[in-house]
Amino acid sequence: MKLSNLVGAIGLLSVIETSVAYPGMGKTVTEIKAREPDNEPPPVLIGDIKDGGTTPIGKTIARILLEQESGESMEGGYKVPGLLGTQKCKKDTCCTWWYIARAMDIVFRGPSGRCNKFARAAVRLAFHDAGTWSQVLADQGKDWGGADGSIALSNSEEFRPENNGLQDIIKKARVWQKTFGVGMGDLIQFAANHAVVTCPLGPRVRTFVGRKDSKKAAIDGLLPGVNDSADKLIKLFQDKTISPHELVALLGAHTTSEQFFVDPKRRGDPQDGTPGVWDTLFYNQTIGTGPLPKKVFRFASDIAISQDPRTADEWAEFAGPGGQDHWNEDWAYSFIRLSLLGVNNINQLTECTKVLPMPRKTFKGAMELLKNE
Ligand code: HEM
Ligand SMILES: *[C@@H]1O[C@H](CO)[C@@H](O)[C@H](O)[C@H]1NC(C)=O
Ligand SMILES: *[C@@H]1O[C@H](CO)[C@@H](O)[C@H](O)[C@H]1NC(C)=O
C-alpha cells in the first residue's frame, strides 16, 4: 500500500474506532499504531552516528535513538577507585562524575524527599543549552549551539529573556565546573539526569559524557515561546529531529516545574498539583477533565500540544492508566536525543550512568499538594 493510502486508512479507522467502537476494531487500530506510532516517520540518527555509529558506544546510542534499546538503566555497584584529583581517579572517567553526583545528591533533594528548585532549574537549563540547535541551519553550515555548555560559557545567552530564572543554577554549574574540572556541556546534561532521578518516580536515564564545549553563543530564536501555536512548536522541534511524540514526552518535564515570568502575579505557581514529583498528573491536569487545583497554572503551549491531532493521542496515553512507565521510557529516549543535539563526537563518548543515584518512589508527607521545596 502506498504510504498516503496507509495514512488515510489509519485516519479512517480512528474515526470508526471513536464513533462505533466495537470489540476487535480497536485492537486492529492499536496494532497499526504500534507499528507506525502516530503515523510518524521512524526516528533519525544525528551527528557522527548518522550511519549507525562506528564504535561500541556509538552503536549503543544509535540503537537508543532508534528506540531499539532502552534509554533507562539500573546499572550500579560502582566502586569509586580513588580520591578526587588522584591519578587513580583520573584514570577512570566516571570517577570524577561519581564525586559530582554526590555533590548533586545534596543540592537537588528537598527536605521531604522531593526534587527542589535547583533540580527543576537543572532540567530546564539542559533544555535551554541543548535545544538551541537546528537541522536546517546545520545543513547551511551553521552547525553550532546544542549541548555545548554555551549557555554558561558565552556570557551572553544567560541574559536572553527566555533564560530568566536560570541564573542561580548557572552559577552552581560554574562552581561545579571549576571544582571538578569537567566539561560544561556534559555537566549541564549530567545534572539534568541526576535531577530527574532525584524526583520521586523519575526514570534513571542513561548518561553519557565527553562532549566538546563552546563559548560561541547559540543562534537566537531557536527556543519555543509559551504562546506559540502547536504547529509552530511541532515544526520547531522537528527541525531538531525531535518528533511530535518525543515533544509530548519532553513536555512532561513541566510535571515538576513552576512559573515565575509568564504571569509575575502568580510567581511560583506549578504546572500540576504535585510539583517536585515526576508523576503523570501534569498530563491529566493539562487536559483538564479532572479536578484542577486553583494554584495550577497551565501554559498555553502545553494546552495547544495536548489538543493538536498530531500529539493529543500520545498526551492522553501518558495521562491514562499505565502512563507512568510509558512516559518514563519515552522520556529517556527523547531526552538522550535532546542532550546530544549538536554533538559530533558521539562515537567517542563514555557512559557513566552507574554513578547516578537509584530511583525513588516515595517521599515524606505523601501528596502534600502544592507545597514546594
Ligand atoms: C513547547 C516547548 C516549551 C515551552 C513553550 C516551555 C515554556 C516554559 C515556561 C514559560 C516556563 C516557566 C518559566 C518561568 O516563568 O519561570 C518553563 C519552565 C520549565 N520548563 Fe519548559 N517549555 C517547553 C519545553 C520544555 C522542555 C522540552 C523541557 C525539558 C526537557 C522543559 C523544562 C522546564 C522546566 C524543568 C521548567 C521549570 C523551571 C523551574 O521550575 O525553575 N520545558 N517552561
Ligand atoms: C502570552 O500571552 C499572555 C496572554 O495573552 C500574555 O499575558 C503574555 O504576556 C504572553 N507572553 C509572551 C511571552 O508573549
Ligand atoms: C484525570 O484524572 C481524573 C481524576 O482521577 C479522572 O477523572 C480523569 O478521567 C483523568 N483524565 C484523563 C484524560 O485520564
Coordinates of C-alpha atoms and ligand atoms in Angstrom, one line a residue:
M1 CA 0.0 0.0 0.0
K2 CA 1.2 3.5 -0.8
L3 CA 2.1 5.5 2.3
S4 CA -0.5 8.1 1.7
N5 CA -3.2 5.4 1.4
L6 CA -2.0 3.8 4.6
V7 CA -2.1 7.1 6.5
G8 CA -5.6 7.7 5.1
A9 CA -6.7 4.3 6.2
I10 CA -5.4 4.8 9.7
G11 CA -7.2 8.1 9.9
L12 CA -10.5 6.4 8.8
L13 CA -10.0 3.6 11.3
S14 CA -9.5 6.1 14.1
V15 CA -12.8 7.7 13.2
I16 CA -14.6 4.4 13.2
E17 CA -12.9 3.5 16.5
T18 CA -14.2 6.5 18.3
S19 CA -17.7 6.6 16.7
V20 CA -18.7 2.9 16.7
A21 CA -16.0 1.3 18.9
Y22 CA -16.9 -2.4 18.8
P23 CA -14.7 -5.3 20.1
G24 CA -11.9 -6.2 17.8
M25 CA -11.8 -3.0 15.8
G26 CA -9.8 -1.1 18.4
K27 CA -7.2 -3.8 18.6
T28 CA -6.5 -3.5 14.8
V29 CA -6.1 0.2 15.1
T30 CA -3.8 -0.3 18.1
E31 CA -1.7 -2.8 16.3
I32 CA -1.3 -0.5 13.3
K33 CA -0.4 2.4 15.5
A34 CA 2.2 0.3 17.3
R35 CA 4.0 -0.2 14.1
E36 CA 3.6 3.4 12.9
P37 CA 3.3 5.5 16.1
D38 CA 1.1 8.5 15.4
N39 CA 1.8 8.0 11.7
E40 CA 5.3 9.4 12.3
P41 CA 8.3 8.5 10.2
P42 CA 10.9 6.4 12.1
P43 CA 13.4 8.3 14.3
V44 CA 16.5 9.6 12.6
L45 CA 20.1 9.4 13.7
I46 CA 22.2 12.5 14.4
G47 CA 25.7 13.9 14.5
D48 CA 28.6 11.5 13.7
I49 CA 26.4 8.4 14.2
K50 CA 24.1 9.1 11.2
D51 CA 25.3 5.8 9.7
G52 CA 24.7 3.8 12.9
G53 CA 27.9 4.5 14.7
T54 CA 31.4 3.2 14.3
T55 CA 32.3 2.4 17.9
P56 CA 30.5 0.2 20.5
I57 CA 29.3 3.3 22.4
G58 CA 28.2 5.0 19.1
K59 CA 26.3 1.9 18.1
T60 CA 24.6 1.7 21.5
I61 CA 23.5 5.3 21.4
A62 CA 22.2 4.8 17.8
R63 CA 20.1 1.9 19.0
I64 CA 18.7 4.0 21.8
L65 CA 17.8 6.9 19.5
L66 CA 16.1 4.4 17.2
E67 CA 14.2 3.1 20.2
Q68 CA 15.6 -0.4 19.8
E69 CA 17.4 -0.4 23.2
S70 CA 16.2 1.1 26.5
G71 CA 17.3 4.6 27.4
E72 CA 16.9 3.7 31.1
S73 CA 19.3 1.7 33.2
M74 CA 19.7 0.4 36.7
E75 CA 23.4 -0.3 36.3
G76 CA 25.1 0.5 39.7
G77 CA 27.6 -1.1 42.1
Y78 CA 30.3 1.3 41.1
K79 CA 33.3 1.2 43.5
V80 CA 35.0 4.6 43.3
P81 CA 38.7 3.8 42.6
G82 CA 40.3 6.7 44.4
L83 CA 40.1 10.2 45.9
L84 CA 39.1 13.1 43.7
G85 CA 42.1 14.5 41.9
T86 CA 44.4 11.5 42.4
Q87 CA 45.9 9.6 39.4
K88 CA 43.7 6.5 40.3
C89 CA 40.6 8.7 39.9
K90 CA 41.8 10.5 36.8
K91 CA 42.4 7.2 35.0
D92 CA 38.7 6.3 35.2
T93 CA 36.4 8.9 33.5
C94 CA 33.4 8.0 35.7
C95 CA 35.4 8.5 39.0
T96 CA 35.2 12.4 38.9
W97 CA 31.5 12.1 37.9
W98 CA 30.9 9.9 41.0
Y99 CA 32.1 12.8 43.1
I100 CA 29.9 15.3 41.2
A101 CA 26.9 13.1 41.6
R102 CA 27.5 13.0 45.4
A103 CA 27.6 16.8 45.4
M104 CA 24.3 16.9 43.4
D105 CA 22.7 14.4 45.8
I106 CA 22.7 17.1 48.4
V107 CA 21.8 20.1 46.2
F108 CA 18.8 18.6 44.3
R109 CA 16.8 17.0 47.1
G110 CA 14.3 18.9 49.3
P111 CA 13.6 18.1 52.9
S112 CA 10.6 15.9 52.2
G113 CA 12.5 13.9 49.6
R114 CA 11.0 15.6 46.5
C115 CA 13.3 17.3 44.0
N116 CA 13.7 21.0 44.7
K117 CA 14.1 24.3 42.8
F118 CA 17.7 23.6 41.8
A119 CA 16.7 20.2 40.3
R120 CA 13.9 21.9 38.3
A121 CA 16.2 24.6 37.1
A122 CA 18.8 22.0 36.1
V123 CA 16.3 20.2 33.9
R124 CA 15.3 23.5 32.2
L125 CA 18.9 24.5 31.9
A126 CA 19.7 21.3 30.0
F127 CA 16.9 22.0 27.6
H128 CA 17.9 25.6 27.0
D129 CA 21.5 24.7 26.3
A130 CA 20.8 21.6 24.1
G131 CA 17.7 23.0 22.4
T132 CA 19.4 25.8 20.5
W133 CA 20.3 23.5 17.6
S134 CA 18.6 23.3 14.2
Q135 CA 19.0 20.7 11.4
V136 CA 18.2 23.3 8.7
L137 CA 20.8 25.7 10.0
A138 CA 23.4 22.9 10.5
D139 CA 22.8 21.9 6.8
Q140 CA 23.6 25.5 5.9
G141 CA 26.9 25.3 7.8
K142 CA 25.7 26.8 10.9
D143 CA 26.3 23.7 13.0
W144 CA 26.9 25.2 16.4
G145 CA 24.8 25.5 19.5
G146 CA 23.3 22.4 21.1
A147 CA 24.6 20.7 24.2
D148 CA 27.9 22.5 24.2
G149 CA 27.7 24.4 27.5
S150 CA 27.5 27.8 25.7
I151 CA 24.5 28.8 27.9
A152 CA 27.0 29.2 30.7
L153 CA 30.2 29.9 28.8
S154 CA 29.2 32.5 26.2
N155 CA 28.5 35.3 28.7
S156 CA 25.5 36.4 26.6
E157 CA 23.0 33.5 26.3
E158 CA 22.2 33.7 30.0
F159 CA 20.9 37.3 29.6
R160 CA 18.3 36.3 26.9
P161 CA 14.7 36.7 28.3
E162 CA 13.9 33.0 27.8
N163 CA 16.8 32.2 30.2
N164 CA 15.4 34.3 33.0
G165 CA 15.3 32.3 36.2
L166 CA 18.3 30.1 35.3
Q167 CA 20.9 32.4 36.8
D168 CA 21.2 30.6 40.1
I169 CA 21.7 27.1 38.5
I170 CA 24.2 28.6 36.0
K171 CA 26.2 29.9 39.0
K172 CA 26.2 26.5 40.6
A173 CA 27.2 24.9 37.3
R174 CA 30.2 27.2 37.1
V175 CA 31.3 26.4 40.6
W176 CA 31.0 22.6 39.9
Q177 CA 32.9 23.0 36.7
K178 CA 35.8 24.8 38.5
T179 CA 35.8 22.3 41.4
F180 CA 35.7 19.2 39.3
G181 CA 37.4 20.3 36.0
V182 CA 34.9 18.7 33.7
G183 CA 33.2 20.0 30.5
M184 CA 30.3 22.4 30.9
G185 CA 28.1 20.8 28.2
D186 CA 28.5 17.4 30.0
L187 CA 27.9 18.9 33.4
I188 CA 24.7 20.5 32.3
Q189 CA 23.2 17.3 30.8
F190 CA 24.5 15.1 33.6
A191 CA 22.9 17.5 36.1
A192 CA 19.5 17.1 34.4
N193 CA 19.6 13.3 34.5
H194 CA 20.6 13.5 38.2
A195 CA 17.8 15.9 38.9
V196 CA 15.2 13.7 37.1
V197 CA 16.1 10.6 39.0
T198 CA 16.1 12.6 42.2
C199 CA 12.4 13.4 41.7
P200 CA 10.3 10.6 43.1
L201 CA 9.1 8.4 40.2
G202 CA 11.7 9.8 37.8
P203 CA 13.5 7.5 35.4
R204 CA 17.2 6.7 35.6
V205 CA 18.3 7.9 32.2
R206 CA 21.5 6.5 30.6
T207 CA 24.1 9.2 30.9
F208 CA 27.0 9.9 28.5
V209 CA 29.9 12.3 28.9
G210 CA 32.7 13.6 26.6
R211 CA 31.0 16.4 24.7
K212 CA 33.1 19.3 23.3
D213 CA 32.4 22.7 24.9
S214 CA 31.9 26.0 23.1
K215 CA 32.0 29.6 24.1
K216 CA 30.2 30.7 21.0
A217 CA 26.7 31.9 21.7
A218 CA 24.0 29.8 20.2
I219 CA 21.8 31.3 17.4
D220 CA 18.9 33.2 18.9
G221 CA 15.3 32.3 18.3
L222 CA 15.6 28.5 18.4
L223 CA 13.8 28.0 21.8
P224 CA 10.0 27.8 22.0
G225 CA 7.6 30.6 23.2
V226 CA 4.8 29.9 25.6
N227 CA 2.2 31.5 23.3
D228 CA 3.4 29.7 20.1
S229 CA 0.9 27.6 18.2
A230 CA 1.0 23.8 18.2
D231 CA 2.0 23.9 14.6
K232 CA 4.9 26.2 15.2
L233 CA 6.1 24.2 18.2
I234 CA 5.9 20.9 16.4
K235 CA 7.9 22.2 13.4
L236 CA 10.4 23.9 15.7
F237 CA 11.1 20.6 17.4
Q238 CA 11.0 18.5 14.2
D239 CA 13.9 20.8 13.0
K240 CA 15.8 19.5 16.0
T241 CA 15.0 15.9 14.9
I242 CA 12.6 15.7 17.8
S243 CA 9.3 14.1 16.7
P244 CA 5.8 15.2 17.8
H245 CA 5.6 12.2 20.2
E246 CA 9.0 12.9 21.6
L247 CA 8.0 16.5 22.2
V248 CA 5.0 15.3 24.2
A249 CA 7.3 13.2 26.3
L250 CA 9.7 16.1 26.9
L251 CA 7.0 18.5 27.8
G252 CA 6.3 16.2 30.8
A253 CA 9.2 18.0 32.5
H254 CA 6.5 20.5 33.4
T255 CA 5.3 17.9 35.9
T256 CA 7.9 19.3 38.3
S257 CA 8.0 22.9 37.2
E258 CA 7.0 26.3 38.4
Q259 CA 6.5 29.5 36.5
F260 CA 7.8 32.9 37.5
F261 CA 7.8 35.1 34.4
V262 CA 4.7 34.1 32.3
D263 CA 2.4 35.7 34.9
P264 CA 4.5 37.5 37.5
K265 CA 1.5 38.0 39.8
R266 CA 1.4 34.2 40.2
R267 CA 5.1 33.6 40.9
G268 CA 5.9 30.1 41.9
D269 CA 2.7 28.5 40.7
P270 CA 3.3 24.9 39.5
Q271 CA 2.1 23.3 36.3
D272 CA 0.4 20.4 38.1
G273 CA -0.8 19.6 41.6
T274 CA 2.4 17.7 42.6
P275 CA 5.5 19.8 41.8
G276 CA 8.7 18.1 42.6
V277 CA 7.2 14.7 41.8
W278 CA 7.8 13.0 38.4
D279 CA 4.3 11.8 38.0
T280 CA 1.8 12.0 35.1
L281 CA -0.6 14.3 36.8
F282 CA 0.6 17.1 34.7
Y283 CA -0.7 15.4 31.5
N284 CA -4.0 14.8 33.2
Q285 CA -4.4 18.3 34.5
T286 CA -3.4 19.9 31.3
I287 CA -6.2 18.1 29.5
G288 CA -8.4 19.4 32.3
T289 CA -11.0 16.6 32.6
G290 CA -10.2 16.0 36.3
P291 CA -10.3 18.4 39.2
L292 CA -7.9 21.3 38.8
P293 CA -6.5 22.9 41.9
K294 CA -6.6 26.7 41.8
K295 CA -2.9 27.2 42.0
V296 CA -2.1 25.1 39.0
F297 CA -1.0 27.3 36.1
R298 CA -1.3 25.8 32.7
F299 CA 0.9 27.0 29.9
A300 CA -0.9 27.9 26.6
S301 CA 1.8 25.9 24.8
D302 CA 1.1 22.8 26.8
I303 CA -2.7 23.1 26.2
A304 CA -2.1 23.6 22.5
I305 CA 0.1 20.4 22.2
S306 CA -2.4 18.4 24.3
Q307 CA -5.1 19.2 21.8
D308 CA -3.3 19.0 18.4
P309 CA -4.4 15.9 16.4
R310 CA -0.7 15.0 15.9
T311 CA 0.0 14.9 19.6
A312 CA -3.3 14.5 21.5
D313 CA -3.3 10.7 21.4
E314 CA 0.1 10.4 23.0
W315 CA -0.7 13.1 25.6
A316 CA -3.9 11.2 26.6
E317 CA -1.9 7.9 26.8
F318 CA 0.6 9.4 29.2
A319 CA -2.4 10.8 31.3
G320 CA -4.1 7.5 31.4
P321 CA -3.6 4.1 33.1
G322 CA 0.0 2.7 32.6
G323 CA 1.1 6.2 31.5
Q324 CA 3.9 6.4 34.0
D325 CA 6.1 3.6 32.7
H326 CA 5.3 4.5 29.1
W327 CA 6.3 8.1 29.7
N328 CA 9.5 7.3 31.7
E329 CA 10.6 5.1 28.8
D330 CA 9.8 7.7 26.2
W331 CA 11.3 10.5 28.3
A332 CA 14.6 8.6 28.3
Y333 CA 14.8 8.2 24.5
S334 CA 13.7 11.7 23.9
F335 CA 16.0 13.3 26.5
I336 CA 19.0 11.4 25.3
R337 CA 18.3 12.7 21.8
L338 CA 17.9 16.3 23.1
S339 CA 21.1 16.0 25.1
L340 CA 23.1 15.1 22.1
L341 CA 22.0 17.8 19.7
G342 CA 25.0 19.5 18.1
V343 CA 27.3 16.8 19.4
N344 CA 29.6 15.5 16.7
N345 CA 31.8 13.1 18.6
I346 CA 29.1 10.7 19.9
N347 CA 31.3 7.7 18.9
Q348 CA 33.9 8.9 21.5
L349 CA 31.6 9.3 24.5
T350 CA 31.7 7.3 27.7
E351 CA 28.7 6.0 29.7
C352 CA 28.7 6.9 33.4
T353 CA 25.1 6.0 34.3
K354 CA 26.5 3.8 37.1
V355 CA 27.3 6.8 39.3
L356 CA 23.8 8.2 39.4
P357 CA 21.6 7.6 42.5
M358 CA 18.9 4.9 42.3
P359 CA 15.3 6.0 41.5
R360 CA 12.9 6.6 44.4
K361 CA 9.2 6.1 44.5
T362 CA 8.4 7.6 47.9
F363 CA 8.7 10.8 49.8
K364 CA 7.5 12.1 53.2
G365 CA 4.1 13.6 53.7
A366 CA 2.6 11.8 50.6
M367 CA 0.8 14.1 48.3
E368 CA 1.2 17.3 50.2
L369 CA -0.1 19.0 47.2
L370 CA 1.3 22.3 46.1
K371 CA 3.8 22.8 48.8
N372 CA 7.1 23.4 47.1
E373 CA 10.6 22.8 48.2
Ligands
HEM1 C1 6.9 23.9 23.8 C2 8.0 23.9 24.5 C3 8.2 24.6 25.8 C4 7.8 25.8 26.3 C5 6.9 26.8 25.5 C6 8.2 25.9 27.6 C7 8.0 27.0 28.4 C8 8.3 27.2 29.7 C9 8.0 28.3 30.6 C10 7.3 29.6 30.1 C11 8.4 28.0 31.8 C12 8.3 28.9 33.0 C13 9.5 29.8 33.2 C14 9.2 30.8 34.2 O1 8.3 31.6 34.1 O2 9.9 30.8 35.3 C15 9.0 26.7 31.8 C16 9.6 26.1 32.9 C17 10.2 24.9 32.8 N1 10.4 24.1 31.7 FE1 9.6 24.4 29.9 N2 8.9 24.8 28.0 C18 8.9 24.0 26.9 C19 9.6 22.8 26.9 C20 10.3 22.3 27.9 C21 11.2 21.1 27.7 C22 11.4 20.3 26.5 C23 11.8 20.9 29.0 C24 12.7 19.8 29.4 C25 13.2 18.9 28.7 C26 11.3 21.9 29.9 C27 11.6 22.0 31.2 C28 11.1 23.0 32.0 C29 11.3 23.0 33.5 C30 12.0 21.9 34.3 C31 10.8 24.2 34.0 C32 10.8 24.7 35.4 C33 11.9 25.5 35.8 C34 11.8 25.9 37.2 O3 10.8 25.5 37.9 O4 12.7 26.6 37.7 N3 10.4 22.7 29.2 N4 8.9 26.2 30.5
LIG2 C1 1.4 35.2 26.3 O1 0.1 35.6 26.3 C2 -0.4 36.1 27.6 C3 -1.9 36.2 27.5 O2 -2.3 36.8 26.3 C4 0.3 37.4 27.8 O3 -0.1 37.9 29.1 C5 1.8 37.2 27.9 O4 2.5 38.4 28.0 C6 2.3 36.5 26.6 N1 3.7 36.1 26.8 C7 4.6 36.2 25.9 C8 6.0 35.8 26.3 O5 4.4 36.6 24.8
LIG3 C1 -7.7 12.7 35.1 O1 -7.9 12.3 36.4 C2 -9.3 12.4 36.9 C3 -9.3 12.2 38.3 O2 -8.7 11.0 38.7 C4 -10.1 11.4 36.0 O3 -11.4 11.5 36.4 C5 -9.9 11.7 34.6 O4 -10.6 10.8 33.8 C6 -8.5 11.8 34.2 N1 -8.3 12.2 32.8 C7 -7.7 11.5 31.8 C8 -7.6 12.1 30.5 O5 -7.1 10.4 32.0

